Amino acid sequence: MAKLMTSINQVQGGDVLKSGDTTSVFGFEILGYDGKRMELSGVGKLTLSNDETVALYQDVTVENGHLTFVMGDVVEPGTYYLEIKLDGHIFPSNNFKVKVKNSLNADSAIPSGKSPKLKLLADELRDSGLISGGTDTTEDLVNIYNLAKI
């Protein structure tokens, strides 16, 4: 039976998150082939993805084999796997899955894949004088929708 050379183990947080929750903390330790924490430190790349999409890709600081992260952005509902790349190693999540569930709030109603584009479009329209007002994402969506009807 094959055994992975590296893996990660969750030490903080859960595995179910509501879409729109950008502040809940996940904590992990990175493990070697022997199941013991590897005392690595540095900045790695964290990827949260499934077969269809990369939901999150960000820098993560690892200190003495331990790391924490938050989503930071709204992630669309789905089931995702976690992977961390550091010092030439790839630390897979084995069977750890993050399940993002639907939430009934305005921010999560806008798909995360379109939110940066929506913000860019809203900023461009605001700079050109076609819309005015605040920078709230929901307000921007309403303004752009109303412009599209004209």
Coordinates of N, CA, C and O in Angstrom, one line a residue:
M1 N 0.8 -1.2 0.0 CA 0.0 0.0 0.0 C 0.9 1.2 0.0 O 1.8 1.4 0.8
A2 N 0.6 2.2 -0.9 CA 1.4 3.4 -1.0 C 1.1 4.4 0.1 O -0.1 4.4 0.6
K3 N 2.1 5.1 0.6 CA 1.9 6.1 1.6 C 2.4 7.4 1.1 O 3.5 7.5 0.5
L4 N 1.6 8.5 1.3 CA 2.0 9.8 0.8 C 3.3 10.3 1.6 O 3.5 10.0 2.8
M5 N 4.2 11.0 0.8 CA 5.4 11.5 1.4 C 5.1 12.7 2.3 O 5.8 12.9 3.3
T6 N 4.1 13.5 2.0 CA 3.7 14.6 2.8 C 2.2 14.7 2.9 O 1.5 14.2 2.1
S7 N 1.7 15.4 3.9 CA 0.3 15.6 4.1 C 0.1 16.8 5.1 O 1.0 17.4 5.5
I8 N -1.2 17.1 5.3 CA -1.5 18.2 6.3 C -2.5 17.6 7.2 O -3.3 16.7 6.9
N9 N -2.6 18.2 8.4 CA -3.5 17.8 9.4 C -4.2 19.1 10.0 O -3.5 20.0 10.4
Q10 N -5.5 19.1 10.0 CA -6.3 20.3 10.5 C -6.2 20.3 12.0 O -6.4 19.3 12.7
V11 N -5.8 21.5 12.6 CA -5.7 21.6 14.0 C -6.6 22.8 14.5 O -6.7 23.0 15.7
Q12 N -7.3 23.5 13.6 CA -8.2 24.6 14.0 C -9.3 24.8 13.0 O -9.0 24.7 11.8
G13 N -10.5 25.0 13.4 CA -11.6 25.3 12.5 C -12.4 24.0 12.2 O -12.1 22.9 12.7
G14 N -13.3 24.1 11.3 CA -14.1 23.0 10.9 C -13.9 22.7 9.4 O -13.0 23.1 8.8
D15 N -14.9 22.0 8.8 CA -14.8 21.7 7.4 C -16.0 22.2 6.6 O -16.2 21.9 5.4
V16 N -17.0 22.9 7.3 CA -18.2 23.4 6.6 C -18.2 24.9 6.8 O -18.0 25.4 7.9
L17 N -18.4 25.6 5.7 CA -18.4 27.1 5.8 C -19.6 27.6 5.0 O -20.0 27.0 4.0
K18 N -20.2 28.7 5.5 CA -21.2 29.3 4.7 C -20.6 30.2 3.7 O -19.7 31.0 3.9
S19 N -21.2 30.3 2.4 CA -20.7 31.2 1.4 C -20.9 32.6 1.9 O -22.0 32.9 2.4
G20 N -19.9 33.4 1.8 CA -19.9 34.7 2.3 C -19.2 34.9 3.6 O -18.8 36.0 4.0
D21 N -18.8 33.8 4.2 CA -18.0 33.8 5.5 C -16.5 34.0 5.0 O -16.0 33.0 4.5
T22 N -16.0 35.1 5.3 CA -14.6 35.4 4.8 C -13.6 35.5 6.0 O -12.5 35.8 5.8
T23 N -14.1 35.3 7.2 CA -13.2 35.5 8.4 C -13.0 34.3 9.3 O -12.2 34.4 10.2
S24 N -13.7 33.2 9.1 CA -13.5 32.0 9.9 C -12.0 31.5 9.6 O -11.6 31.5 8.5
V25 N -11.4 31.1 10.7 CA -10.0 30.7 10.6 C -9.8 29.2 10.5 O -10.5 28.4 11.2
F26 N -9.0 28.7 9.5 CA -8.6 27.4 9.4 C -7.1 27.2 9.8 O -6.3 28.1 9.4
G27 N -6.8 26.2 10.5 CA -5.4 26.0 10.9 C -5.0 24.6 10.6 O -5.7 23.7 10.8
F28 N -3.7 24.5 10.1 CA -3.2 23.2 9.7 C -1.7 23.1 10.2 O -1.0 24.1 10.3
E29 N -1.3 21.8 10.3 CA 0.1 21.6 10.4 C 0.5 20.7 9.2 O -0.3 19.9 8.7
I30 N 1.8 20.9 8.8 CA 2.3 20.1 7.7 C 3.1 18.9 8.2 O 3.8 19.1 9.1
L31 N 2.8 17.8 7.6 CA 3.4 16.5 8.1 C 4.3 15.8 7.1 O 4.0 15.9 5.9
G32 N 5.3 15.2 7.5 CA 6.2 14.4 6.7 C 5.6 13.0 6.5 O 4.6 12.6 7.1
Y33 N 6.4 12.1 5.9 CA 6.0 10.7 5.6 C 5.8 9.9 6.9 O 5.0 9.0 6.9
D34 N 6.4 10.4 8.0 CA 6.3 9.6 9.2 C 5.2 10.1 10.1 O 4.9 9.6 11.2
G35 N 4.4 11.1 9.6 CA 3.2 11.6 10.3 C 3.6 12.7 11.3 O 2.7 13.2 12.0
K36 N 4.8 13.1 11.4 CA 5.3 14.1 12.3 C 5.3 15.4 11.6 O 5.6 15.5 10.4
R37 N 5.1 16.5 12.4 CA 5.1 17.8 11.9 C 6.5 18.2 11.4 O 7.5 17.9 12.0
M38 N 6.5 18.7 10.2 CA 7.8 19.2 9.6 C 8.0 20.6 10.0 O 7.1 21.4 9.9
E39 N 9.1 20.9 10.5 CA 9.4 22.3 11.1 C 9.8 23.2 10.0 O 10.8 23.9 10.1
L40 N 9.0 23.3 8.9 CA 9.3 24.2 7.8 C 8.7 25.6 8.1 O 7.7 25.7 8.8
S41 N 9.4 26.6 7.6 CA 8.9 28.0 7.7 C 9.1 28.7 6.4 O 10.0 28.4 5.6
G42 N 8.2 29.6 6.1 CA 8.3 30.4 4.8 C 6.9 30.8 4.3 O 5.9 30.5 5.0
V43 N 6.9 31.3 3.1 CA 5.7 31.7 2.5 C 5.4 30.6 1.4 O 6.2 30.4 0.5
G44 N 4.2 30.0 1.5 CA 3.8 29.0 0.5 C 2.6 29.5 -0.3 O 2.1 30.6 0.0
K45 N 2.2 28.7 -1.2 CA 1.0 29.0 -2.0 C -0.1 28.0 -1.6 O 0.1 26.8 -1.6
L46 N -1.3 28.5 -1.2 CA -2.4 27.7 -0.8 C -3.4 27.7 -2.0 O -3.7 28.8 -2.6
T47 N -3.9 26.5 -2.3 CA -4.9 26.4 -3.4 C -6.1 25.6 -2.8 O -5.9 24.6 -2.2
L48 N -7.3 26.1 -3.0 CA -8.5 25.5 -2.7 C -9.3 25.3 -4.0 O -9.6 26.2 -4.7
S49 N -9.4 24.0 -4.4 CA -10.0 23.8 -5.7 C -10.7 22.4 -5.8 O -10.6 21.6 -4.9
N50 N -11.5 22.3 -6.9 CA -12.1 21.0 -7.2 C -11.8 20.7 -8.7 O -11.0 21.4 -9.3
D51 N -12.5 19.8 -9.2 CA -12.2 19.4 -10.6 C -12.6 20.5 -11.6 O -12.2 20.5 -12.7
E52 N -13.5 21.4 -11.2 CA -14.0 22.4 -12.1 C -13.4 23.8 -11.9 O -13.4 24.6 -12.9
T53 N -13.0 24.2 -10.7 CA -12.6 25.5 -10.5 C -11.5 25.7 -9.4 O -11.4 24.8 -8.5
V54 N -10.8 26.7 -9.5 CA -9.9 27.1 -8.3 C -10.6 28.2 -7.6 O -10.8 29.3 -8.1
A55 N -11.1 27.9 -6.4 CA -11.9 28.8 -5.6 C -11.0 29.8 -4.9 O -11.5 30.9 -4.6
L56 N -9.8 29.4 -4.5 CA -9.0 30.3 -3.7 C -7.5 30.0 -4.0 O -7.1 28.8 -4.1
Y57 N -6.7 31.0 -4.3 CA -5.3 30.8 -4.5 C -4.6 32.0 -3.8 O -4.9 33.2 -4.2
Q58 N -3.8 31.8 -2.8 CA -3.3 32.9 -2.0 C -2.0 32.5 -1.4 O -1.7 31.3 -1.2
D59 N -1.2 33.5 -1.0 CA 0.0 33.2 -0.2 C -0.4 32.9 1.2 O -1.4 33.4 1.7
V60 N 0.4 32.0 1.9 CA 0.1 31.6 3.2 C 1.5 31.5 3.9 O 2.5 31.0 3.4
T61 N 1.6 32.0 5.2 CA 2.8 32.0 5.9 C 2.8 30.7 6.8 O 1.8 30.5 7.5
V62 N 3.9 30.0 6.7 CA 4.0 28.8 7.5 C 5.2 29.1 8.5 O 6.2 29.5 8.1
E63 N 4.9 28.8 9.8 CA 5.9 29.0 10.8 C 6.0 27.7 11.6 O 5.0 27.2 12.2
N64 N 7.2 27.1 11.6 CA 7.4 25.9 12.3 C 6.4 24.8 12.0 O 5.9 24.1 12.9
G65 N 6.1 24.7 10.7 CA 5.2 23.6 10.3 C 3.7 23.9 10.6 O 2.9 23.0 10.4
H66 N 3.3 25.1 10.9 CA 1.9 25.4 11.2 C 1.5 26.6 10.4 O 2.3 27.6 10.2
L67 N 0.3 26.6 9.9 CA -0.3 27.7 9.1 C -1.7 27.9 9.4 O -2.4 27.0 9.9
T68 N -2.2 29.1 9.3 CA -3.6 29.5 9.4 C -4.0 30.3 8.2 O -3.1 31.0 7.6
F69 N -5.2 30.3 7.8 CA -5.7 31.1 6.7 C -7.2 31.4 6.9 O -7.9 30.7 7.6
V70 N -7.7 32.4 6.2 CA -9.1 32.7 6.1 C -9.4 32.8 4.6 O -8.5 33.0 3.8
M71 N -10.7 32.6 4.2 CA -11.0 32.7 2.8 C -10.7 34.0 2.2 O -10.2 34.1 1.1
G72 N -11.0 35.1 2.9 CA -10.7 36.4 2.4 C -11.7 36.9 1.4 O -12.0 38.1 1.3
D73 N -12.2 36.0 0.5 CA -13.1 36.4 -0.5 C -14.3 35.4 -0.5 O -14.2 34.3 0.1
V74 N -15.4 35.8 -1.0 CA -16.6 34.9 -1.1 C -16.3 33.8 -2.0 O -15.8 33.9 -3.1
V75 N -16.5 32.5 -1.5 CA -16.3 31.3 -2.3 C -17.6 30.7 -2.7 O -18.5 30.6 -1.8
E76 N -17.8 30.4 -3.9 CA -19.1 29.8 -4.4 C -19.3 28.4 -3.7 O -18.3 27.7 -3.3
P77 N -20.5 28.1 -3.4 CA -20.9 26.8 -2.8 C -20.2 25.6 -3.6 O -20.1 25.7 -4.8
G78 N -19.8 24.6 -2.9 CA -19.2 23.4 -3.5 C -18.3 22.7 -2.5 O -18.2 23.1 -1.3
T79 N -17.7 21.7 -3.0 CA -16.7 20.9 -2.1 C -15.3 21.1 -2.8 O -15.2 20.9 -4.0
Y80 N -14.4 21.5 -1.9 CA -13.0 21.8 -2.4 C -12.0 21.0 -1.6 O -12.1 20.7 -0.5
Y81 N -10.8 20.8 -2.3 CA -9.7 20.1 -1.7 C -8.6 21.2 -1.5 O -8.5 22.2 -2.2
L82 N -7.8 21.0 -0.4 CA -6.8 22.0 0.0 C -5.4 21.4 -0.4 O -5.1 20.2 -0.2
E83 N -4.5 22.3 -0.9 CA -3.2 21.9 -1.2 C -2.2 23.1 -0.9 O -2.6 24.3 -1.1
I84 N -1.1 22.9 -0.3 CA -0.1 23.9 0.0 C 1.2 23.5 -0.6 O 1.7 22.4 -0.5
K85 N 1.8 24.5 -1.3 CA 3.1 24.3 -1.9 C 4.1 25.2 -1.2 O 3.9 26.4 -1.0
L86 N 5.2 24.5 -0.7 CA 6.2 25.2 0.1 C 7.6 24.5 0.0 O 7.6 23.2 0.1
D87 N 8.6 25.2 -0.3 CA 10.0 24.7 -0.4 C 10.1 23.4 -1.3 O 10.7 22.5 -0.9
G88 N 9.4 23.5 -2.4 CA 9.5 22.4 -3.3 C 8.6 21.2 -3.0 O 8.5 20.2 -3.8
H89 N 7.9 21.2 -1.8 CA 7.0 20.2 -1.5 C 5.6 20.6 -1.8 O 5.3 21.7 -1.9
I90 N 4.8 19.6 -2.1 CA 3.3 19.8 -2.2 C 2.6 19.0 -1.1 O 2.7 17.8 -1.1
F91 N 1.9 19.8 -0.3 CA 1.3 19.1 0.9 C -0.2 19.0 0.5 O -1.0 19.9 0.6
P92 N -0.6 17.8 0.2 CA -2.0 17.5 -0.2 C -2.8 17.4 1.1 O -2.3 17.1 2.2
S93 N -4.1 17.6 0.9 CA -5.0 17.5 2.0 C -5.5 16.1 2.3 O -6.4 15.9 3.1
N94 N -5.0 15.1 1.5 CA -5.5 13.7 1.6 C -7.0 13.7 1.5 O -7.5 14.1 0.4
N95 N -7.8 13.4 2.5 CA -9.2 13.4 2.4 C -9.9 14.6 3.0 O -11.1 14.6 3.1
F96 N -9.1 15.7 3.3 CA -9.8 16.9 3.9 C -10.5 17.6 2.8 O -9.9 18.0 1.8
K97 N -11.8 17.9 3.0 CA -12.6 18.7 2.1 C -13.2 19.9 2.8 O -13.6 19.7 4.0
V98 N -13.2 21.0 2.2 CA -13.9 22.2 2.7 C -15.2 22.2 1.9 O -15.3 22.3 0.7
K99 N -16.3 22.2 2.7 CA -17.7 22.2 2.1 C -18.2 23.6 2.3 O -18.4 24.1 3.4
V100 N -18.5 24.3 1.2 CA -19.0 25.7 1.3 C -20.5 25.6 0.9 O -20.9 25.1 -0.1
K101 N -21.4 26.0 1.9 CA -22.8 25.9 1.7 C -23.4 27.2 1.4 O -22.9 28.3 1.7
N102 N -24.6 27.2 0.7 CA -25.3 28.4 0.4 C -25.6 29.2 1.6 O -25.9 28.7 2.7
S103 N -25.6 30.6 1.5 CA -26.0 31.5 2.5 C -26.9 32.5 1.9 O -26.7 32.9 0.8
L104 N -27.8 33.0 2.7 CA -28.8 34.0 2.2 C -28.3 35.4 2.6 O -29.0 36.1 3.4
N105 N -27.2 35.8 2.0 CA -26.9 37.2 2.2 C -26.5 37.8 0.8 O -26.2 37.1 -0.1
A106 N -26.6 39.1 0.7 CA -26.5 39.8 -0.6 C -25.1 39.6 -1.2 O -25.0 39.4 -2.4
D107 N -24.0 39.6 -0.4 CA -22.7 39.5 -1.0 C -22.5 38.1 -1.6 O -21.8 38.0 -2.6
S108 N -23.1 37.0 -1.0 CA -22.8 35.7 -1.5 C -23.8 35.4 -2.7 O -23.6 34.5 -3.4
A109 N -24.7 36.3 -3.0 CA -25.6 36.2 -4.1 C -24.9 36.5 -5.4 O -25.3 36.0 -6.5
I110 N -23.8 37.2 -5.3 CA -23.0 37.5 -6.5 C -21.9 36.5 -6.6 O -21.1 36.4 -5.7
P111 N -21.8 35.7 -7.7 CA -20.7 34.7 -7.8 C -19.4 35.3 -7.6 O -19.1 36.3 -8.2
S112 N -18.5 34.6 -6.9 CA -17.2 35.2 -6.6 C -16.3 35.3 -7.9 O -15.5 36.2 -8.0
G113 N -16.6 34.5 -8.9 CA -15.8 34.6 -10.1 C -16.2 35.8 -10.9 O -15.4 36.3 -11.7
K114 N -17.3 36.4 -10.7 CA -17.7 37.6 -11.4 C -17.5 38.9 -10.5 O -17.5 40.0 -11.1
S115 N -17.4 38.7 -9.3 CA -17.3 39.9 -8.4 C -16.2 40.8 -8.7 O -16.4 42.0 -8.8
P116 N -15.0 40.3 -9.0 CA -13.9 41.3 -9.4 C -14.2 42.0 -10.7 O -13.9 43.2 -10.8
K117 N -14.8 41.3 -11.7 CA -15.2 41.9 -12.9 C -16.2 42.9 -12.7 O -16.2 44.0 -13.3
L118 N -17.2 42.6 -11.8 CA -18.3 43.6 -11.5 C -17.7 44.8 -10.9 O -18.0 45.9 -11.3
K119 N -16.8 44.6 -10.0 CA -16.1 45.8 -9.3 C -15.4 46.6 -10.3 O -15.5 47.8 -10.3
L120 N -14.6 46.0 -11.2 CA -13.9 46.7 -12.2 C -14.8 47.5 -13.1 O -14.6 48.7 -13.4
L121 N -15.9 46.8 -13.6 CA -16.9 47.5 -14.4 C -17.5 48.7 -13.7 O -17.6 49.8 -14.2
A122 N -17.9 48.5 -12.4 CA -18.5 49.5 -11.7 C -17.5 50.7 -11.5 O -17.9 51.9 -11.6
D123 N -16.3 50.4 -11.2 CA -15.3 51.5 -11.0 C -15.1 52.3 -12.3 O -15.0 53.5 -12.3
E124 N -15.1 51.5 -13.5 CA -14.9 52.2 -14.8 C -16.1 53.1 -15.1 O -16.0 54.2 -15.5
L125 N -17.3 52.6 -14.8 CA -18.6 53.3 -15.0 C -18.6 54.6 -14.1 O -19.0 55.6 -14.5
R126 N -18.2 54.4 -12.9 CA -18.2 55.5 -11.9 C -17.2 56.5 -12.4 O -17.5 57.7 -12.3
D127 N -16.0 56.1 -12.8 CA -14.9 57.0 -13.2 C -15.4 57.8 -14.5 O -15.0 59.0 -14.7
S128 N -16.2 57.2 -15.3 CA -16.7 57.8 -16.6 C -17.9 58.7 -16.3 O -18.3 59.4 -17.2
G129 N -18.4 58.7 -15.1 CA -19.6 59.5 -14.7 C -20.9 58.9 -15.0 O -21.9 59.6 -14.9
L130 N -20.9 57.7 -15.5 CA -22.2 57.1 -15.9 C -23.0 56.6 -14.7 O -24.2 56.5 -14.7
I131 N -22.3 56.3 -13.6 CA -23.0 56.0 -12.3 C -22.3 56.8 -11.2 O -21.2 57.2 -11.4
S132 N -23.0 57.0 -10.1 CA -22.4 57.7 -9.0 C -22.9 57.0 -7.7 O -23.8 56.2 -7.8
G133 N -22.2 57.3 -6.7 CA -22.6 56.7 -5.4 C -21.5 56.0 -4.7 O -20.4 56.1 -5.1
G134 N -21.9 55.1 -3.8 CA -21.0 54.4 -3.0 C -20.3 53.3 -3.7 O -20.4 53.1 -4.9
T135 N -19.6 52.4 -3.0 CA -18.8 51.4 -3.5 C -19.4 50.0 -3.1 O -18.7 49.0 -3.2
D136 N -20.6 49.9 -2.6 CA -21.2 48.7 -2.2 C -21.5 47.8 -3.4 O -22.0 48.3 -4.4
T137 N -21.1 46.5 -3.3 CA -21.2 45.6 -4.4 C -22.6 45.5 -4.9 O -22.9 45.5 -6.1
T138 N -23.6 45.4 -3.9 CA -25.0 45.2 -4.3 C -25.5 46.5 -5.0 O -26.2 46.4 -6.0
E139 N -25.1 47.6 -4.5 CA -25.5 48.9 -5.2 C -24.9 49.0 -6.6 O -25.6 49.4 -7.5
D140 N -23.7 48.6 -6.7 CA -23.1 48.5 -8.0 C -23.8 47.6 -9.0 O -24.0 48.0 -10.2
L141 N -24.2 46.5 -8.5 CA -25.0 45.5 -9.4 C -26.3 46.1 -9.8 O -26.7 46.0 -11.0
V142 N -27.0 46.8 -8.9 CA -28.3 47.4 -9.3 C -28.0 48.5 -10.3 O -28.8 48.6 -11.3
N143 N -27.0 49.4 -10.1 CA -26.7 50.4 -11.1 C -26.4 49.9 -12.5 O -26.8 50.4 -13.5
I144 N -25.5 48.9 -12.5 CA -25.2 48.3 -13.8 C -26.4 47.6 -14.5 O -26.6 47.8 -15.7
Y145 N -27.2 47.0 -13.7 CA -28.4 46.4 -14.2 C -29.3 47.4 -14.8 O -29.9 47.3 -15.9
N146 N -29.5 48.6 -14.1 CA -30.3 49.6 -14.6 C -29.8 50.3 -15.9 O -30.5 50.6 -16.8
L147 N -28.4 50.4 -16.0 CA -27.8 50.9 -17.2 C -28.0 50.0 -18.4 O -28.2 50.4 -19.5
A148 N -28.0 48.7 -18.1 CA -28.1 47.7 -19.2 C -29.5 47.7 -19.7 O -29.7 47.4 -20.9
K149 N -30.5 48.2 -19.0 CA -31.9 48.2 -19.5 C -32.2 49.4 -20.4 O -33.1 49.4 -21.1
I150 N -31.3 50.4 -20.3 CA -31.5 51.6 -21.1 C -31.3 51.4 -22.6 O -30.4 50.7 -23.0

